């Protein structure tokens, strides 16, 4: 079993600002541009059999506003009630919208309990993947999508299949596209939910399709399974691994390319000798076989090494932890075959181990007198009587903590699962770094993770594992000041995101308010200390509160550097970030 490397997240101090004080409410209205959709957004609610927390999260946090990261203009997509993919573009100069239909999802099936929302994911500049929520997966040729709306071409289906088989439904989590001289390769990561006798499991299915220039066909299928929800999952950029952040363990359960071999459990140690020490000497004890021949016992000791063998079998063999007096070594063989070897240390000290580097065949037995001495020295740490300190130390009152300051009770971990050997190669503990959201920063890279760091929110970008090393780079790219604390206090939040340049963060409720936090420093704000009357300049950001209740429930959101786009059932709103 290969060892798992632990990755520690260390924020870049240059991206933190400890002088930032918070946000000040700005009552100025942000300009809003509203588009009335020609056809309403298609939305599905959980069915009777979809009652788990896993299902609730997949439905509630489904973002119906799809962004094309290969097109740098304000081009967005959504799927309407007629199961048609509609393109909506926004012109920032004239503040106008344009709409057009680019694709009609085939095989319209009647909705029933167990189905999911339709999903659209762009794998490349000319390729998209669509799931209809009823089990079908469509590979779609979109052509170049950066043309003006009036010149948008209709998309065409190049391949369709029941991806997981009949009666199994899923959502699209991630896609990756690779191309070489001989073929094109499309990787799709799908998430489904299965119930067993005791719990609901999340199933991540990694399907690989190949196109040899004539047609697409499925080539590889892998499945990863675990209990509970998946906070984050993505296929590594080079398609050699998958990243998963969850509160539970996930592992490969199926691979069409090869058998899944369970990691070998470590064999229990076979102890063939024991050793007991005092500060001055060491006693090594071993047991010989019945009807032993003492002439077959060989003991060779030097000041720095020891070797004890019987009939060619090594009992002890290696370099000693420290020096001994080899001339004072004695041993005794009892009638029952027990051998006691006494060696004298050159220096009076306690050894951490007998053999330098450790020996799995030996076990140390603690001297009773040494244990009692250790207990006596540590007794003050666990005394029943209170130890009164010499000076008064001010303690931390738990009553001063707020609910949003509480540490997560769940042991969330981000792991890298290697696709070839099916093992967890790296682990990133997230227990003290609450997962907030993910955001796409690089067109062909995996989404970055936003994690809470103290009161701030740090954005971390995972990169592919470096070849021939144990390094998995996860780099700190930006910080949303005080945003970790702020979003935790918003109990009714639905969507949380930020702009790609990290200039502002957004907490969006389902039906009432959108909170925007722009962290650009405002040194013009002053603060007076009451006890001294001193005035000093402080760094504060700006908070904007937008009421979206009149537009209906928010179904999708996307933050750009200049605009915040919000999708409801019948409207698309562009909020200008002044």
Coordinates of C-alpha atoms in Angstrom, one line a residue:
X1 CA 0.0 0.0 0.0
X2 CA 1.5 3.3 -1.1
X3 CA 1.8 6.0 1.6
X4 CA -0.5 9.0 1.6
X5 CA 1.1 12.4 1.5
X6 CA -0.3 15.1 3.8
X7 CA -0.6 18.5 2.2
X8 CA -0.5 21.5 4.5
X9 CA -2.2 24.7 3.4
X10 CA -0.1 27.7 4.3
X11 CA -1.6 31.1 3.2
X12 CA 0.6 33.6 1.4
X13 CA 1.1 36.4 4.0
X14 CA 1.4 38.9 1.2
X15 CA -2.2 38.1 0.2
X16 CA -3.5 38.8 3.8
X17 CA -4.3 42.1 5.3
X18 CA -4.4 42.1 9.1
X19 CA -5.2 45.8 9.2
X20 CA -8.5 45.3 7.4
X21 CA -11.3 46.2 9.9
X22 CA -14.5 45.2 8.2
X23 CA -17.3 46.5 5.9
X24 CA -19.3 49.7 6.0
X25 CA -22.8 49.7 4.6
X26 CA -23.1 51.7 1.3
X27 CA -26.6 53.0 0.7
X28 CA -25.9 53.9 -2.9
X29 CA -27.9 51.8 -5.4
X30 CA -26.0 49.8 -7.9
X31 CA -27.2 50.1 -11.5
X32 CA -29.4 47.1 -12.6
X33 CA -30.3 45.9 -16.1
X34 CA -33.1 43.5 -16.3
X35 CA -34.0 41.1 -19.1
X36 CA -37.4 39.5 -19.4
X37 CA -36.8 35.9 -20.6
X38 CA -38.7 34.8 -23.6
X39 CA -39.2 31.3 -22.1
X40 CA -38.9 30.5 -18.4
X41 CA -36.1 28.5 -16.9
X42 CA -36.7 24.7 -16.6
X43 CA -36.6 23.7 -12.9
X44 CA -37.2 20.3 -11.3
X45 CA -37.9 19.7 -7.6
X46 CA -36.9 16.5 -5.7
X47 CA -39.3 13.6 -6.0
X48 CA -40.7 11.3 -3.4
X49 CA -37.6 9.0 -3.4
X50 CA -35.2 11.9 -3.3
X51 CA -35.5 12.8 0.4
X52 CA -31.9 12.6 1.6
X53 CA -29.6 15.5 2.4
X54 CA -27.5 14.5 -0.6
X55 CA -30.5 15.0 -2.9
X56 CA -31.5 18.2 -1.2
X57 CA -28.0 19.7 -1.8
X58 CA -27.9 18.6 -5.5
X59 CA -31.3 20.3 -6.2
X60 CA -31.0 23.4 -4.0
X61 CA -27.5 24.4 -5.1
X62 CA -28.0 23.6 -8.8
X63 CA -26.8 26.7 -10.7
X64 CA -29.1 27.1 -13.8
X65 CA -27.0 30.0 -15.2
X66 CA -24.3 28.3 -17.3
X67 CA -21.1 30.1 -18.1
X68 CA -18.9 29.5 -21.2
X69 CA -15.3 29.9 -20.0
X70 CA -14.1 29.6 -23.6
X71 CA -16.0 32.8 -24.5
X72 CA -14.7 35.9 -22.7
X73 CA -17.8 38.0 -23.7
X74 CA -20.8 38.1 -21.4
X75 CA -22.4 35.0 -23.0
X76 CA -24.6 32.8 -20.8
X77 CA -26.8 29.8 -21.3
X78 CA -29.8 28.3 -19.6
X79 CA -32.3 25.5 -20.4
X80 CA -36.0 26.5 -20.7
X81 CA -39.3 24.8 -20.0
X82 CA -39.3 23.4 -23.6
X83 CA -35.9 21.8 -22.9
X84 CA -34.2 24.1 -25.3
X85 CA -30.7 25.6 -24.7
X86 CA -31.0 29.4 -24.9
X87 CA -28.1 31.7 -25.3
X88 CA -28.3 35.2 -23.7
X89 CA -25.6 37.8 -24.3
X90 CA -25.1 41.1 -22.6
X91 CA -23.6 44.1 -24.3
X92 CA -21.8 46.2 -21.7
X93 CA -21.6 49.4 -23.9
X94 CA -25.3 49.7 -24.6
X95 CA -26.4 47.7 -21.6
X96 CA -28.7 45.5 -23.8
X97 CA -29.4 41.8 -24.0
X98 CA -29.9 39.5 -26.9
X99 CA -31.5 36.0 -26.9
X100 CA -31.4 33.0 -29.2
X101 CA -32.1 29.2 -29.2
X102 CA -29.0 27.1 -30.0
X103 CA -30.1 23.6 -29.2
X104 CA -33.1 21.4 -28.7
X105 CA -32.4 18.6 -26.2
X106 CA -33.5 15.3 -27.8
X107 CA -35.7 12.5 -26.4
X108 CA -38.0 14.6 -24.3
X109 CA -39.2 12.2 -21.6
X110 CA -42.0 12.7 -19.1
X111 CA -40.6 13.7 -15.8
X112 CA -41.0 11.3 -12.9
X113 CA -39.7 10.8 -9.4
X114 CA -35.9 10.2 -9.3
X115 CA -35.1 12.5 -12.3
X116 CA -32.6 15.4 -12.0
X117 CA -32.4 18.8 -13.5
X118 CA -30.9 19.1 -17.0
X119 CA -27.2 19.9 -17.0
X120 CA -24.9 21.6 -19.5
X121 CA -21.1 21.6 -19.3
X122 CA -18.6 22.9 -21.9
X123 CA -15.7 20.6 -22.4
X124 CA -13.9 22.6 -25.1
X125 CA -14.3 25.6 -27.4
X126 CA -16.4 23.5 -29.8
X127 CA -17.8 20.7 -27.6
X128 CA -20.5 20.5 -24.9
X129 CA -22.0 17.7 -22.8
X130 CA -25.7 17.7 -21.8
X131 CA -27.6 15.4 -19.6
X132 CA -31.4 15.5 -19.7
X133 CA -31.9 14.3 -16.1
X134 CA -33.6 11.1 -17.2
X135 CA -30.4 9.0 -17.7
X136 CA -29.3 10.2 -21.2
X137 CA -26.0 11.8 -21.9
X138 CA -25.5 13.8 -25.2
X139 CA -22.2 14.9 -26.7
X140 CA -22.9 18.0 -28.7
X141 CA -20.9 19.8 -31.4
X142 CA -21.4 23.5 -30.8
X143 CA -19.0 25.0 -33.3
X144 CA -17.2 28.2 -32.3
X145 CA -19.4 29.9 -29.7
X146 CA -17.8 33.3 -29.7
X147 CA -19.7 34.6 -32.7
X148 CA -22.3 37.4 -32.3
X149 CA -25.8 36.2 -31.3
X150 CA -27.1 36.9 -34.8
X151 CA -24.5 34.6 -36.2
X152 CA -24.8 31.8 -33.6
X153 CA -25.1 28.4 -35.3
X154 CA -27.4 25.6 -34.1
X155 CA -25.7 22.8 -32.2
X156 CA -25.8 19.2 -33.3
X157 CA -25.8 16.0 -31.4
X158 CA -22.9 13.7 -32.3
X159 CA -23.4 10.9 -29.7
X160 CA -26.1 9.9 -27.2
X161 CA -26.3 7.1 -24.7
X162 CA -27.8 5.9 -21.4
X163 CA -24.6 6.7 -19.5
X164 CA -25.3 4.6 -16.4
X165 CA -27.9 2.2 -17.7
X166 CA -31.6 2.2 -17.6
X167 CA -33.2 3.7 -14.5
X168 CA -30.1 5.4 -13.2
X169 CA -30.1 9.2 -13.2
X170 CA -27.2 11.7 -12.6
X171 CA -25.9 15.2 -12.9
X172 CA -22.7 16.3 -14.7
X173 CA -20.0 17.4 -12.3
X174 CA -17.0 18.0 -14.6
X175 CA -15.7 17.4 -18.1
X176 CA -12.2 17.4 -19.7
X177 CA -11.2 17.2 -23.3
X178 CA -7.9 15.9 -24.8
X179 CA -6.8 15.6 -28.4
X180 CA -3.8 14.1 -30.2
X181 CA -3.0 13.2 -33.8
X182 CA -5.0 10.0 -33.8
X183 CA -8.1 10.6 -31.7
X184 CA -10.1 12.9 -29.4
X185 CA -10.8 11.9 -25.8
X186 CA -13.6 13.2 -23.7
X187 CA -13.8 12.6 -19.9
X188 CA -17.0 13.1 -18.0
X189 CA -17.5 13.0 -14.2
X190 CA -21.1 12.2 -13.3
X191 CA -22.7 12.1 -9.8
X192 CA -25.6 9.9 -8.8
X193 CA -27.1 8.8 -5.5
X194 CA -27.8 5.3 -4.4
X195 CA -29.5 4.0 -1.2
X196 CA -28.5 0.9 0.7
X197 CA -30.1 -0.5 3.8
X198 CA -28.5 2.1 6.1
X199 CA -27.5 5.2 4.2
X200 CA -27.3 7.2 0.9
X201 CA -24.1 6.9 -1.0
X202 CA -22.7 9.4 -3.6
X203 CA -21.5 7.6 -6.7
X204 CA -19.0 9.4 -8.9
X205 CA -18.8 7.8 -12.4
X206 CA -15.8 8.7 -14.6
X207 CA -16.7 7.8 -18.2
X208 CA -14.2 8.2 -21.0
X209 CA -15.3 8.6 -24.7
X210 CA -13.0 8.4 -27.7
X211 CA -13.4 9.6 -31.2
X212 CA -11.1 8.1 -33.9
X213 CA -12.3 10.5 -36.5
X214 CA -15.4 8.5 -37.5
X215 CA -17.6 8.3 -34.4
X216 CA -17.6 8.6 -30.6
X217 CA -17.7 5.5 -28.4
X218 CA -17.4 4.8 -24.8
X219 CA -14.0 3.3 -23.9
X220 CA -13.5 3.4 -20.1
X221 CA -15.8 3.5 -17.0
X222 CA -14.6 4.0 -13.5
X223 CA -16.7 4.4 -10.3
X224 CA -15.9 6.0 -7.0
X225 CA -18.2 5.6 -4.0
X226 CA -18.6 7.1 -0.6
X227 CA -21.2 8.0 2.0
X228 CA -22.9 11.3 2.2
X229 CA -22.4 14.6 0.3
X230 CA -19.6 15.7 -2.0
X231 CA -18.5 19.3 -1.4
X232 CA -16.2 19.4 -4.4
X233 CA -15.1 17.1 -7.1
X234 CA -13.1 17.5 -10.4
X235 CA -11.0 15.6 -12.8
X236 CA -7.3 16.6 -12.7
X237 CA -6.2 18.7 -15.7
X238 CA -4.1 15.9 -17.1
X239 CA -6.9 13.4 -16.5
X240 CA -4.7 11.1 -14.3
X241 CA -6.6 11.6 -11.0
X242 CA -9.8 12.9 -9.5
X243 CA -10.1 15.4 -6.6
X244 CA -12.8 14.9 -4.0
X245 CA -13.7 17.0 -0.9
X246 CA -16.0 15.2 1.5
X247 CA -16.7 14.4 5.1
X248 CA -16.3 10.7 4.4
X249 CA -13.9 8.3 2.7
X250 CA -14.3 7.7 -1.0
X251 CA -12.6 4.9 -2.9
X252 CA -12.7 3.3 -6.4
X253 CA -15.2 0.4 -6.6
X254 CA -15.1 -0.2 -10.4
X255 CA -12.6 0.1 -13.3
X256 CA -13.3 -1.4 -16.7
X257 CA -9.6 -1.2 -17.5
X258 CA -8.4 -3.4 -14.5
X259 CA -9.3 -5.0 -11.3
X260 CA -9.6 -3.0 -8.1
X261 CA -7.2 -4.4 -5.6
X262 CA -7.9 -3.7 -2.0
X263 CA -4.9 -2.2 -0.2
X264 CA -3.0 -4.8 1.7
X265 CA -3.5 -4.5 5.4
X266 CA -0.3 -4.4 7.4
X267 CA 0.6 -7.8 8.9
X268 CA 0.8 -7.9 12.7
X269 CA 4.3 -7.8 14.1
X270 CA 5.8 -11.0 15.1
X271 CA 7.8 -10.3 18.3
X272 CA 10.7 -12.7 18.7
X273 CA 12.5 -10.8 21.5
X274 CA 11.9 -8.2 24.2
X275 CA 14.3 -5.7 25.8
X276 CA 14.2 -3.8 29.1
X277 CA 16.4 -1.0 30.0
X278 CA 17.6 1.1 33.0
X279 CA 19.7 4.2 32.7
X280 CA 22.9 2.0 32.9
X281 CA 22.1 -1.3 31.1
X282 CA 19.8 -3.3 28.8
X283 CA 18.5 -6.8 29.1
X284 CA 17.5 -8.6 25.9
X285 CA 15.2 -11.7 26.3
X286 CA 14.4 -14.3 23.7
X287 CA 12.9 -17.8 23.7
X288 CA 14.6 -20.8 22.0
X289 CA 12.8 -23.9 20.7
X290 CA 12.2 -27.0 22.7
X291 CA 15.2 -29.4 23.0
X292 CA 17.5 -26.6 22.0
X293 CA 21.2 -27.0 21.5
X294 CA 23.1 -24.2 23.2
X295 CA 26.1 -24.7 20.9
X296 CA 24.0 -23.3 18.0
X297 CA 23.5 -20.0 19.9
X298 CA 25.9 -17.3 18.6
X299 CA 26.2 -13.9 20.2
X300 CA 28.5 -11.3 18.6
X301 CA 28.7 -7.8 20.2
X302 CA 30.8 -4.8 19.4
X303 CA 30.6 -1.3 20.9
X304 CA 28.2 -0.2 18.2
X305 CA 26.4 -3.3 16.9
X306 CA 24.9 -6.6 18.1
X307 CA 24.0 -9.9 16.4
X308 CA 22.2 -12.8 18.1
X309 CA 21.5 -15.9 16.0
X310 CA 20.4 -19.5 16.7
X311 CA 20.7 -22.2 14.1
X312 CA 21.1 -19.6 11.4
X313 CA 18.0 -17.6 12.4
X314 CA 18.6 -13.9 13.3
X315 CA 16.9 -12.8 16.5
X316 CA 18.7 -9.4 16.9
X317 CA 20.9 -7.9 14.2
X318 CA 21.8 -4.3 13.6
X319 CA 23.5 -1.1 14.7
X320 CA 22.8 -0.1 18.3
X321 CA 21.2 3.2 19.1
X322 CA 24.3 4.2 21.2
X323 CA 27.6 2.8 22.3
X324 CA 28.0 0.0 24.9
X325 CA 30.9 -1.7 26.8
X326 CA 31.3 -4.9 24.7
X327 CA 33.6 -6.4 27.3
X328 CA 30.9 -6.4 30.0
X329 CA 28.3 -8.4 28.0
X330 CA 27.0 -11.5 29.8
X331 CA 24.2 -13.9 29.0
X332 CA 22.3 -16.8 30.7
X333 CA 20.5 -19.7 29.2
X334 CA 17.7 -21.3 31.3
X335 CA 16.5 -24.8 31.1
X336 CA 13.2 -23.8 29.5
X337 CA 15.1 -22.1 26.6
X338 CA 14.9 -18.5 27.8
X339 CA 18.0 -16.5 27.0
X340 CA 18.8 -13.3 28.8
X341 CA 21.6 -11.1 27.4
X342 CA 22.8 -8.2 29.6
X343 CA 24.7 -5.3 28.0
X344 CA 26.1 -2.3 29.7
X345 CA 25.7 1.2 28.3
X346 CA 28.8 3.4 27.8
X347 CA 26.8 6.5 29.0
X348 CA 24.1 6.6 31.5
X349 CA 21.0 7.5 29.5
X350 CA 17.6 6.2 28.3
X351 CA 17.5 5.0 24.7
X352 CA 14.6 5.7 22.5
X353 CA 15.2 2.3 20.7
X354 CA 17.5 -0.6 20.8
X355 CA 18.4 -0.8 17.1
X356 CA 19.1 2.4 15.3
X357 CA 16.1 3.0 12.9
X358 CA 13.9 0.6 14.9
X359 CA 13.3 -3.2 14.7
X360 CA 9.8 -4.6 14.1
X361 CA 10.9 -7.9 15.6
X362 CA 11.6 -6.5 19.0
X363 CA 9.4 -4.9 21.7
X364 CA 10.5 -2.8 24.7
X365 CA 9.2 -3.6 28.1
X366 CA 9.1 -0.7 30.5
X367 CA 10.9 -0.9 33.8
X368 CA 8.4 -0.5 36.6
X369 CA 10.7 1.8 38.5
X370 CA 11.0 4.1 35.5
X371 CA 7.2 4.2 35.0
X372 CA 6.8 5.1 38.7
X373 CA 9.4 7.9 38.3
X374 CA 7.6 9.3 35.3
X375 CA 4.3 9.3 37.1
X376 CA 5.8 11.1 40.0
X377 CA 7.2 13.8 37.8
X378 CA 4.0 14.3 35.9
X379 CA 1.7 14.1 38.9
X380 CA 1.2 17.9 39.1
X381 CA -0.4 17.9 35.6
X382 CA -3.3 15.7 36.8
X383 CA -3.6 16.4 40.5
X384 CA -7.0 16.4 42.1
X385 CA -6.3 19.6 44.0
X386 CA -6.3 22.9 42.1
X387 CA -2.9 24.4 41.5
X388 CA -3.1 28.2 42.1
X389 CA -0.9 30.1 39.7
X390 CA 1.4 32.9 40.9
X391 CA -0.2 35.4 38.6
X392 CA -3.7 35.9 37.2
X393 CA -4.1 35.0 33.6
X394 CA -7.1 36.4 31.7
X395 CA -9.0 33.4 30.2
X396 CA -11.1 33.3 27.1
X397 CA -14.8 33.5 27.8
X398 CA -16.8 31.1 25.6
X399 CA -19.8 33.5 26.0
X400 CA -18.0 36.0 23.8
X401 CA -17.9 33.6 20.9
X402 CA -20.7 33.6 18.3
X403 CA -22.3 30.6 16.6
X404 CA -20.5 31.2 13.4
X405 CA -17.1 31.0 15.2
X406 CA -17.7 27.4 16.1
X407 CA -15.3 24.9 14.5
X408 CA -16.7 22.4 12.2
X409 CA -17.7 19.1 13.8
X410 CA -17.1 17.2 10.5
X411 CA -13.7 15.9 9.4
X412 CA -13.7 17.3 5.9
X413 CA -10.8 16.2 3.7
X414 CA -9.7 17.0 0.2
X415 CA -8.1 14.0 -1.4
X416 CA -6.4 13.1 -4.7
X417 CA -7.3 9.7 -6.0
X418 CA -5.0 8.3 -8.6
X419 CA -6.8 6.7 -11.6
X420 CA -4.1 4.1 -12.4
X421 CA -3.5 2.5 -9.0
X422 CA -6.8 3.5 -7.3
X423 CA -5.1 4.8 -4.2
X424 CA -5.3 8.1 -2.3
X425 CA -2.0 9.8 -3.0
X426 CA -2.5 13.1 -1.1
X427 CA -4.8 14.4 1.6
X428 CA -5.6 18.0 2.6
X429 CA -7.4 18.2 6.0
X430 CA -10.1 20.9 5.8
X431 CA -11.5 20.6 9.4
X432 CA -10.1 24.0 10.4
X433 CA -10.7 25.4 6.9
X434 CA -14.4 25.4 6.3
X435 CA -15.3 24.8 2.6
X436 CA -17.3 27.8 1.3
X437 CA -17.6 27.5 -2.5
X438 CA -15.6 26.8 -5.7
X439 CA -14.9 29.1 -8.6
X440 CA -13.4 28.6 -12.0
X441 CA -10.3 30.7 -12.5
X442 CA -8.5 28.9 -15.4
X443 CA -10.3 27.8 -18.6
X444 CA -8.8 24.3 -18.7
X445 CA -7.9 24.0 -15.0
X446 CA -10.0 22.6 -12.2
X447 CA -12.2 24.9 -10.1
X448 CA -10.4 26.6 -7.2
X449 CA -11.6 26.1 -3.7
X450 CA -12.6 28.9 -1.3
X451 CA -11.8 27.9 2.3
X452 CA -12.2 29.9 5.5
X453 CA -9.0 30.9 7.2
X454 CA -9.7 32.5 10.5
X455 CA -12.1 35.3 9.6
X456 CA -10.9 35.6 6.0
X457 CA -11.7 33.4 2.9
X458 CA -8.7 32.1 1.0
X459 CA -9.0 30.9 -2.6
X460 CA -6.8 27.8 -3.3
X461 CA -6.0 26.5 -6.8
X462 CA -5.0 22.8 -7.2
X463 CA -2.6 22.0 -10.0
X464 CA -1.6 18.6 -11.4
X465 CA 0.6 16.3 -9.4
X466 CA 4.3 16.9 -10.3
X467 CA 5.8 13.9 -12.1
X468 CA 8.5 11.9 -10.3
X469 CA 7.8 13.8 -7.0
X470 CA 5.5 13.6 -4.1
X471 CA 4.3 17.2 -4.6
X472 CA 0.7 18.1 -5.2
X473 CA 0.7 21.9 -5.7
X474 CA -2.3 23.7 -4.1
X475 CA -1.5 27.4 -4.3
X476 CA -3.1 30.4 -2.5
X477 CA -4.3 32.7 -5.2
X478 CA -6.3 35.4 -3.4
X479 CA -8.2 36.4 -0.3
X480 CA -11.6 37.8 0.5
X481 CA -11.1 39.9 3.6
X482 CA -13.3 39.0 6.6
X483 CA -15.6 37.0 4.2
X484 CA -15.2 33.7 6.0
X485 CA -16.8 35.2 9.1
X486 CA -19.4 37.1 7.2
X487 CA -20.8 34.2 5.1
X488 CA -21.0 32.0 8.2
X489 CA -23.3 34.5 9.8
X490 CA -25.8 34.4 6.8
X491 CA -28.0 31.5 7.8
X492 CA -30.3 31.8 4.7
X493 CA -27.5 31.8 2.1
X494 CA -28.1 29.8 -1.1
X495 CA -25.3 30.8 -3.5
X496 CA -21.8 32.1 -2.4
X497 CA -19.3 33.2 -5.0
X498 CA -16.8 36.0 -5.9
X499 CA -15.3 37.8 -8.9
X500 CA -12.3 36.2 -10.7
X501 CA -10.1 39.1 -9.5
X502 CA -11.3 38.7 -5.9
X503 CA -12.4 42.3 -5.8
X504 CA -15.8 41.4 -4.2
X505 CA -17.6 38.5 -2.7
X506 CA -21.3 37.6 -2.9
X507 CA -23.8 35.9 -0.5
X508 CA -27.1 35.3 -2.2
X509 CA -30.3 34.3 -0.5
X510 CA -32.9 32.3 -2.3
X511 CA -35.6 34.9 -2.5
X512 CA -34.9 38.1 -0.6
X513 CA -31.4 39.7 -0.6
X514 CA -28.1 39.7 -2.3
X515 CA -25.2 40.8 -0.1
X516 CA -22.1 42.2 -2.0
X517 CA -18.9 42.8 -0.1
X518 CA -16.2 44.8 -2.0
X519 CA -13.0 44.8 -0.1
X520 CA -11.3 47.7 -1.8
X521 CA -9.7 49.6 1.1
X522 CA -11.1 52.9 2.1
X523 CA -8.5 54.7 4.2
X524 CA -10.7 57.8 4.4
X525 CA -12.7 56.2 7.3
X526 CA -11.6 57.2 10.7
X527 CA -12.1 55.6 14.1
X528 CA -11.9 57.3 17.5
X529 CA -10.7 55.5 20.6
X530 CA -13.0 56.4 23.5
X531 CA -10.6 56.2 26.3
X532 CA -7.9 58.3 24.7
X533 CA -9.7 60.4 22.1
X534 CA -7.1 59.4 19.5
X535 CA -8.3 59.2 15.9
X536 CA -6.7 56.8 13.4
X537 CA -7.4 55.8 9.8
X538 CA -8.7 52.3 9.3
X539 CA -9.2 50.0 6.3
X540 CA -12.8 49.1 5.5
X541 CA -14.6 47.7 2.6
X542 CA -18.1 48.4 1.3
X543 CA -21.3 46.4 1.7
X544 CA -24.2 46.6 -0.7
X545 CA -27.6 45.0 -0.1
X546 CA -29.8 44.4 -3.0
X547 CA -33.5 43.3 -2.7
X548 CA -34.3 40.7 -5.3
X549 CA -37.6 39.6 -3.8
X550 CA -39.6 41.2 -6.7
X551 CA -37.8 39.1 -9.3
X552 CA -38.6 35.7 -7.7
X553 CA -36.4 32.9 -6.4
X554 CA -32.8 33.0 -7.5
X555 CA -31.9 30.0 -9.6
X556 CA -28.4 30.9 -10.8
X557 CA -25.6 33.3 -10.3
X558 CA -22.3 34.3 -11.9
X559 CA -19.8 37.0 -10.8
X560 CA -17.6 38.7 -13.3
X561 CA -15.1 41.5 -12.6
X562 CA -17.5 44.2 -13.8
X563 CA -21.0 42.7 -13.4
X564 CA -22.9 40.3 -11.2
X565 CA -25.5 38.3 -13.1
X566 CA -28.5 36.8 -11.4
X567 CA -31.0 34.4 -13.0
X568 CA -34.5 33.9 -11.7
X569 CA -37.3 31.8 -13.3
X570 CA -38.3 34.6 -15.7
X571 CA -35.6 37.2 -15.6
X572 CA -31.8 37.8 -15.9
X573 CA -30.4 40.7 -14.0
X574 CA -27.1 42.3 -14.6
X575 CA -25.9 44.3 -11.6
X576 CA -23.1 46.8 -12.5
X577 CA -20.2 46.9 -10.0
X578 CA -19.3 50.6 -9.9

